CSV table of C-alpha atoms and ligand atoms in Angstrom, one decimal:
chain,number,residue,atom,x,y,z
L,1,UNK,CA,-4.8,-100.7,-107.4
L,2,UNK,CA,-7.8,-100.9,-109.7
L,3,UNK,CA,-7.5,-100.1,-113.4
L,4,UNK,CA,-9.3,-96.7,-113.1
L,5,UNK,CA,-7.1,-95.6,-110.2
L,6,UNK,CA,-4.0,-96.6,-112.1
L,7,UNK,CA,-5.2,-94.8,-115.2
L,8,UNK,CA,-5.9,-91.7,-113.2
L,9,UNK,CA,-2.4,-91.9,-111.7
L,10,UNK,CA,-1.0,-92.1,-115.3
L,11,UNK,CA,-3.0,-89.1,-116.4
L,12,UNK,CA,-1.7,-87.1,-113.4
L,13,UNK,CA,1.8,-88.1,-114.4
L,14,UNK,CA,1.2,-86.8,-117.9
L,15,UNK,CA,-0.1,-83.5,-116.5
L,16,UNK,CA,2.9,-83.2,-114.2
L,17,UNK,CA,5.3,-83.8,-117.1
L,18,UNK,CA,3.6,-81.4,-119.4
L,19,UNK,CA,3.5,-78.8,-116.6
L,20,UNK,CA,7.2,-79.3,-115.9
L,21,UNK,CA,7.9,-78.8,-119.6
L,22,UNK,CA,5.8,-75.7,-119.8
L,23,UNK,CA,7.1,-74.3,-116.5
L,24,UNK,CA,3.6,-74.4,-115.0
L,25,UNK,CA,2.3,-75.4,-111.6
L,26,UNK,CA,0.2,-78.6,-111.9
L,27,UNK,CA,-2.2,-77.1,-109.4
L,28,UNK,CA,-3.3,-74.7,-112.2
L,29,UNK,CA,-4.6,-77.5,-114.4
L,30,UNK,CA,-7.8,-79.1,-113.3
L,31,UNK,CA,-8.6,-82.6,-114.5
L,32,UNK,CA,-12.2,-83.1,-115.6
L,33,UNK,CA,-12.9,-86.9,-115.9
L,34,UNK,CA,-15.2,-87.4,-118.8
L,35,UNK,CA,-17.5,-90.3,-117.8
L,36,UNK,CA,-20.1,-90.3,-120.6
L,37,UNK,CA,-21.2,-93.8,-121.6
L,38,UNK,CA,-19.4,-95.3,-118.6
L,39,UNK,CA,-21.4,-96.7,-115.7
L,40,UNK,CA,-21.9,-95.2,-112.3
L,41,UNK,CA,-19.5,-97.8,-110.8
L,42,UNK,CA,-16.7,-96.4,-112.9
L,43,UNK,CA,-17.3,-92.9,-111.6
L,44,UNK,CA,-17.4,-94.3,-108.0
L,45,UNK,CA,-14.0,-96.0,-108.6
L,46,UNK,CA,-12.5,-92.7,-109.9
L,47,UNK,CA,-14.0,-90.8,-106.9
L,48,UNK,CA,-12.5,-93.3,-104.5
L,49,UNK,CA,-9.1,-92.6,-106.2
L,50,UNK,CA,-9.6,-88.9,-105.5
L,51,UNK,CA,-11.3,-87.5,-108.6
L,52,UNK,CA,-14.1,-85.0,-107.9
L,53,UNK,CA,-15.1,-83.3,-111.2
L,54,UNK,CA,-16.9,-85.4,-113.8
L,55,UNK,CA,-18.1,-84.4,-117.3
L,56,UNK,CA,-21.2,-85.8,-119.0
L,57,UNK,CA,-22.6,-85.2,-122.5
L,58,UNK,CA,-26.0,-86.8,-122.5
L,59,UNK,CA,-28.6,-85.3,-120.1
L,60,UNK,CA,-30.7,-88.4,-119.4
L,61,UNK,CA,-27.7,-90.6,-118.9
L,62,UNK,CA,-26.2,-88.0,-116.5
L,63,UNK,CA,-29.3,-87.6,-114.4
L,64,UNK,CA,-29.5,-91.4,-113.9
L,65,UNK,CA,-25.9,-91.5,-112.8
L,66,UNK,CA,-26.3,-88.5,-110.5
L,67,UNK,CA,-29.2,-90.2,-108.8
L,68,UNK,CA,-27.1,-93.4,-108.3
L,69,UNK,CA,-24.2,-91.4,-106.9
L,70,UNK,CA,-26.1,-88.9,-104.8
L,71,UNK,CA,-24.1,-90.0,-101.8
L,72,UNK,CA,-20.9,-88.5,-103.3
L,73,UNK,CA,-19.8,-84.9,-103.4
L,74,UNK,CA,-19.3,-84.7,-107.1
L,75,UNK,CA,-18.9,-81.5,-109.2
L,76,UNK,CA,-20.8,-82.2,-112.4
L,77,UNK,CA,-19.9,-80.5,-115.7
L,78,UNK,CA,-22.2,-80.6,-118.7
L,79,UNK,CA,-20.0,-80.8,-121.8
L,80,UNK,CA,-22.5,-82.0,-124.4
L,81,UNK,CA,-24.5,-80.1,-127.0
L,82,UNK,CA,-27.2,-77.8,-125.5
L,83,UNK,CA,-30.7,-78.5,-126.6
L,84,UNK,CA,-33.6,-76.2,-125.9
L,85,UNK,CA,-35.8,-78.8,-124.3
L,86,UNK,CA,-32.9,-79.9,-121.9
L,87,UNK,CA,-31.8,-76.5,-120.6
L,88,UNK,CA,-33.9,-76.8,-117.4
L,89,UNK,CA,-32.4,-80.1,-116.5
L,90,UNK,CA,-28.9,-78.8,-117.1
L,91,UNK,CA,-29.6,-75.6,-115.2
L,92,UNK,CA,-30.8,-77.6,-112.2
L,93,UNK,CA,-28.3,-80.5,-112.1
L,94,UNK,CA,-24.9,-79.2,-113.1
L,95,UNK,CA,-22.3,-76.9,-111.7
L,96,UNK,CA,-20.7,-76.1,-115.1
L,97,UNK,CA,-21.6,-75.9,-118.7
L,98,UNK,CA,-18.8,-75.9,-121.2
L,99,UNK,CA,-20.6,-75.5,-124.5
L,100,UNK,CA,-22.3,-72.1,-124.6
L,101,UNK,CA,-22.6,-71.2,-128.3
L,102,UNK,CA,-25.9,-69.3,-128.5
L,103,UNK,CA,-27.2,-66.4,-126.5
L,104,UNK,CA,-30.8,-67.6,-126.4
L,105,UNK,CA,-29.8,-70.9,-124.7
L,106,UNK,CA,-27.6,-69.0,-122.3
L,107,UNK,CA,-30.5,-66.8,-121.4
L,108,UNK,CA,-32.7,-69.8,-120.8
L,109,UNK,CA,-30.1,-71.4,-118.5
L,110,UNK,CA,-29.8,-68.1,-116.6
L,111,UNK,CA,-33.6,-67.9,-116.2
L,112,UNK,CA,-33.9,-71.5,-115.2
L,113,UNK,CA,-30.9,-71.7,-112.7
L,114,UNK,CA,-32.5,-72.2,-109.3
L,115,UNK,CA,-32.0,-69.4,-106.8
L,116,UNK,CA,-30.9,-72.1,-104.2
L,117,UNK,CA,-27.8,-72.9,-106.3
L,118,UNK,CA,-24.7,-70.7,-107.0
L,119,UNK,CA,-24.5,-69.2,-110.4
L,120,UNK,CA,-23.9,-71.7,-113.2
L,121,UNK,CA,-20.2,-71.6,-114.3
L,122,UNK,CA,-20.0,-71.4,-118.1
L,123,UNK,CA,-17.6,-71.3,-121.0
L,124,UNK,CA,-18.2,-70.1,-124.5
L,125,UNK,CA,-17.5,-72.8,-127.0
L,126,UNK,CA,-15.3,-71.8,-130.0
L,127,UNK,CA,-15.0,-73.6,-133.3
L,128,UNK,CA,-11.3,-73.1,-133.8
L,129,UNK,CA,-11.1,-75.3,-136.8
L,130,UNK,CA,-14.0,-73.9,-138.7
L,131,UNK,CA,-15.4,-77.4,-139.2
L,132,UNK,CA,-19.1,-77.5,-140.2
L,133,UNK,CA,-19.6,-80.6,-138.1
L,134,UNK,CA,-18.5,-78.9,-134.8
L,135,UNK,CA,-20.4,-76.7,-132.6
L,136,UNK,CA,-19.2,-73.4,-131.3
L,137,UNK,CA,-18.9,-69.8,-132.5
L,138,UNK,CA,-16.2,-68.7,-134.9
L,139,UNK,CA,-13.2,-67.1,-133.1
L,140,UNK,CA,-14.1,-63.6,-134.3
L,141,UNK,CA,-17.5,-63.8,-132.6
L,142,UNK,CA,-16.4,-65.4,-129.4
L,143,UNK,CA,-15.6,-62.3,-127.3
L,144,UNK,CA,-18.8,-60.6,-128.3
L,145,UNK,CA,-20.9,-63.6,-127.2
L,146,UNK,CA,-18.8,-63.8,-124.0
L,147,UNK,CA,-19.6,-60.2,-123.2
L,148,UNK,CA,-23.3,-60.9,-123.5
L,149,UNK,CA,-23.1,-64.0,-121.5
L,150,UNK,CA,-21.2,-62.2,-118.7
L,151,UNK,CA,-24.2,-59.9,-118.3
L,152,UNK,CA,-26.7,-62.7,-117.5
L,153,UNK,CA,-27.5,-62.7,-113.8
L,154,UNK,CA,-27.5,-66.4,-112.9
L,155,UNK,CA,-24.5,-67.4,-115.0
L,156,UNK,CA,-20.8,-66.9,-114.2
L,157,UNK,CA,-18.7,-66.6,-117.3
L,158,UNK,CA,-15.4,-68.4,-116.8
L,159,UNK,CA,-13.8,-68.5,-120.2
L,160,UNK,CA,-13.6,-70.5,-123.4
L,161,UNK,CA,-13.8,-74.1,-124.5
L,162,UNK,CA,-12.9,-75.8,-127.7
L,163,UNK,CA,-12.7,-79.2,-129.4
L,164,UNK,CA,-10.2,-78.8,-132.2
L,165,UNK,CA,-10.0,-80.9,-135.4
L,166,UNK,CA,-8.2,-84.2,-134.5
L,167,UNK,CA,-4.5,-84.1,-135.3
L,168,UNK,CA,-1.5,-86.2,-134.4
L,169,UNK,CA,0.9,-83.3,-134.9
L,170,UNK,CA,1.8,-81.3,-131.8
L,171,UNK,CA,2.5,-78.2,-133.8
L,172,UNK,CA,-1.0,-78.3,-135.4
L,173,UNK,CA,-2.7,-79.1,-132.0
L,174,UNK,CA,-0.9,-76.2,-130.4
L,175,UNK,CA,-1.9,-73.8,-133.2
L,176,UNK,CA,-5.6,-74.5,-132.5
L,177,UNK,CA,-5.1,-74.1,-128.7
L,178,UNK,CA,-3.2,-70.9,-129.2
L,179,UNK,CA,-6.4,-69.4,-130.9
L,180,UNK,CA,-8.3,-70.1,-127.7
L,181,UNK,CA,-5.6,-68.7,-125.5
L,182,UNK,CA,-5.5,-65.5,-127.5
L,183,UNK,CA,-9.3,-65.1,-127.0
L,184,UNK,CA,-8.8,-65.3,-123.3
L,185,UNK,CA,-6.2,-62.6,-123.4
L,186,UNK,CA,-8.4,-60.4,-125.6
L,187,UNK,CA,-11.4,-60.9,-123.3
L,188,UNK,CA,-9.3,-59.9,-120.3
L,189,UNK,CA,-7.9,-56.9,-122.1
L,190,UNK,CA,-11.5,-55.8,-122.8
L,191,UNK,CA,-12.3,-56.0,-119.1
L,192,UNK,CA,-14.1,-59.4,-118.9
L,193,UNK,CA,-13.4,-61.4,-115.7
L,194,UNK,CA,-12.4,-64.7,-117.2
L,195,UNK,CA,-9.8,-67.3,-116.1
L,196,UNK,CA,-10.6,-70.6,-117.9
L,197,UNK,CA,-9.4,-72.4,-121.0
L,198,UNK,CA,-11.2,-75.7,-121.3
L,199,UNK,CA,-9.1,-77.5,-123.9
L,200,UNK,CA,-7.2,-80.8,-124.2
L,201,UNK,CA,-8.4,-84.4,-124.3
L,202,UNK,CA,-6.8,-87.8,-124.0
L,203,UNK,CA,-4.9,-87.4,-127.3
L,204,UNK,CA,-3.7,-83.8,-127.0
L,205,UNK,CA,-3.6,-82.8,-123.4
L,206,UNK,CA,0.1,-82.0,-123.4
L,207,UNK,CA,-0.3,-79.5,-126.3
L,208,UNK,CA,-3.2,-77.9,-124.5
L,209,UNK,CA,-1.3,-77.6,-121.2
L,210,UNK,CA,1.6,-76.0,-123.2
L,211,UNK,CA,-0.8,-73.4,-124.5
L,212,UNK,CA,-2.3,-72.6,-121.1
L,213,UNK,CA,-5.2,-75.0,-120.6
L,214,UNK,CA,-6.8,-74.7,-117.1
L,215,UNK,CA,-9.3,-77.5,-117.5
L,216,UNK,CA,-8.5,-80.6,-119.5
L,217,UNK,CA,-11.4,-83.0,-120.3
L,218,UNK,CA,-10.1,-86.5,-120.3
L,219,UNK,CA,-12.3,-89.6,-120.9
L,220,UNK,CA,-10.6,-92.5,-122.8
L,221,UNK,CA,-7.3,-92.3,-120.9
L,222,UNK,CA,-9.1,-92.7,-117.6
L,223,UNK,CA,-12.0,-95.0,-118.4
L,224,UNK,CA,-11.0,-96.8,-121.5
L,225,UNK,CA,-12.9,-96.9,-124.8
L,226,UNK,CA,-16.4,-95.6,-124.7
L,227,UNK,CA,-19.2,-98.1,-124.4
L,228,UNK,CA,-22.2,-98.2,-126.6
Q,1,LIG,C1,-16.0,-87.2,-125.0
Q,1,LIG,C2,-15.4,-85.8,-124.8
Q,1,LIG,C3,-14.1,-85.6,-124.2
Q,1,LIG,C4,-13.2,-86.7,-123.8
Q,1,LIG,O1,-12.5,-87.2,-125.0
Q,1,LIG,P1,-11.4,-88.4,-124.8
Q,1,LIG,O2,-10.7,-88.3,-126.1
Q,1,LIG,O3,-12.1,-89.6,-124.5
Q,1,LIG,O4,-10.5,-88.0,-123.7
Q,1,LIG,C5,-13.7,-84.3,-124.0
Q,1,LIG,N1,-14.5,-83.3,-124.3
Q,1,LIG,C6,-15.7,-83.4,-124.9
Q,1,LIG,C7,-16.5,-82.2,-125.2
Q,1,LIG,C8,-16.2,-84.7,-125.1
Q,1,LIG,O5,-17.4,-84.8,-125.7
């Protein structure tokens, strides 16, 4: 078995253990393989090992890899920062966008989403740690933005995404993820049709699963340290 297939197997074992601990069905946790900075061949190896959803953060890099991998049925997720001059490429070349944090950019994505494609699946990004360096709306603004995004015709609001401040302490990690889980509950209570918590990375996926993550975004644990 190749290194990437073995690493994927190890991540699936971590997911299974975390789900057993939390009393959850592993089928309710989707693994998004974060392939940013890694070459198309690494994605091809993960695909051969059964992985289908890949996350990219840089538009130009992603488009080049998509072209090189056009023979594979990959579900592409854009997890990077949204820039005004890149929304058209994102609207045309991805199935999901995890980092919606401004209504005007969401409106552009909706306008630019080709009619030939299904609605763009999106999550509102929430800055649970209040760090000035991180994107995302504050928790108390998240449901209001979600409601506005839900009204855009060519987007399908799925839920919330976060990148919490790094911490080695499971209790601290879980506290941040609990904020996102509470927002999902609140949005549902207010009648929004949402089902997704995009949270948890290589270091903290167990804590995220314990708090209800439905998509974990894992790069380093699958592909190794980022290149370049
Ligand atoms: C890079 C990245 C990840 C993956 O992080 P790892 O620590 O390598 O697992 C997840 N989410 C986002 C938004 C990222 O930019």
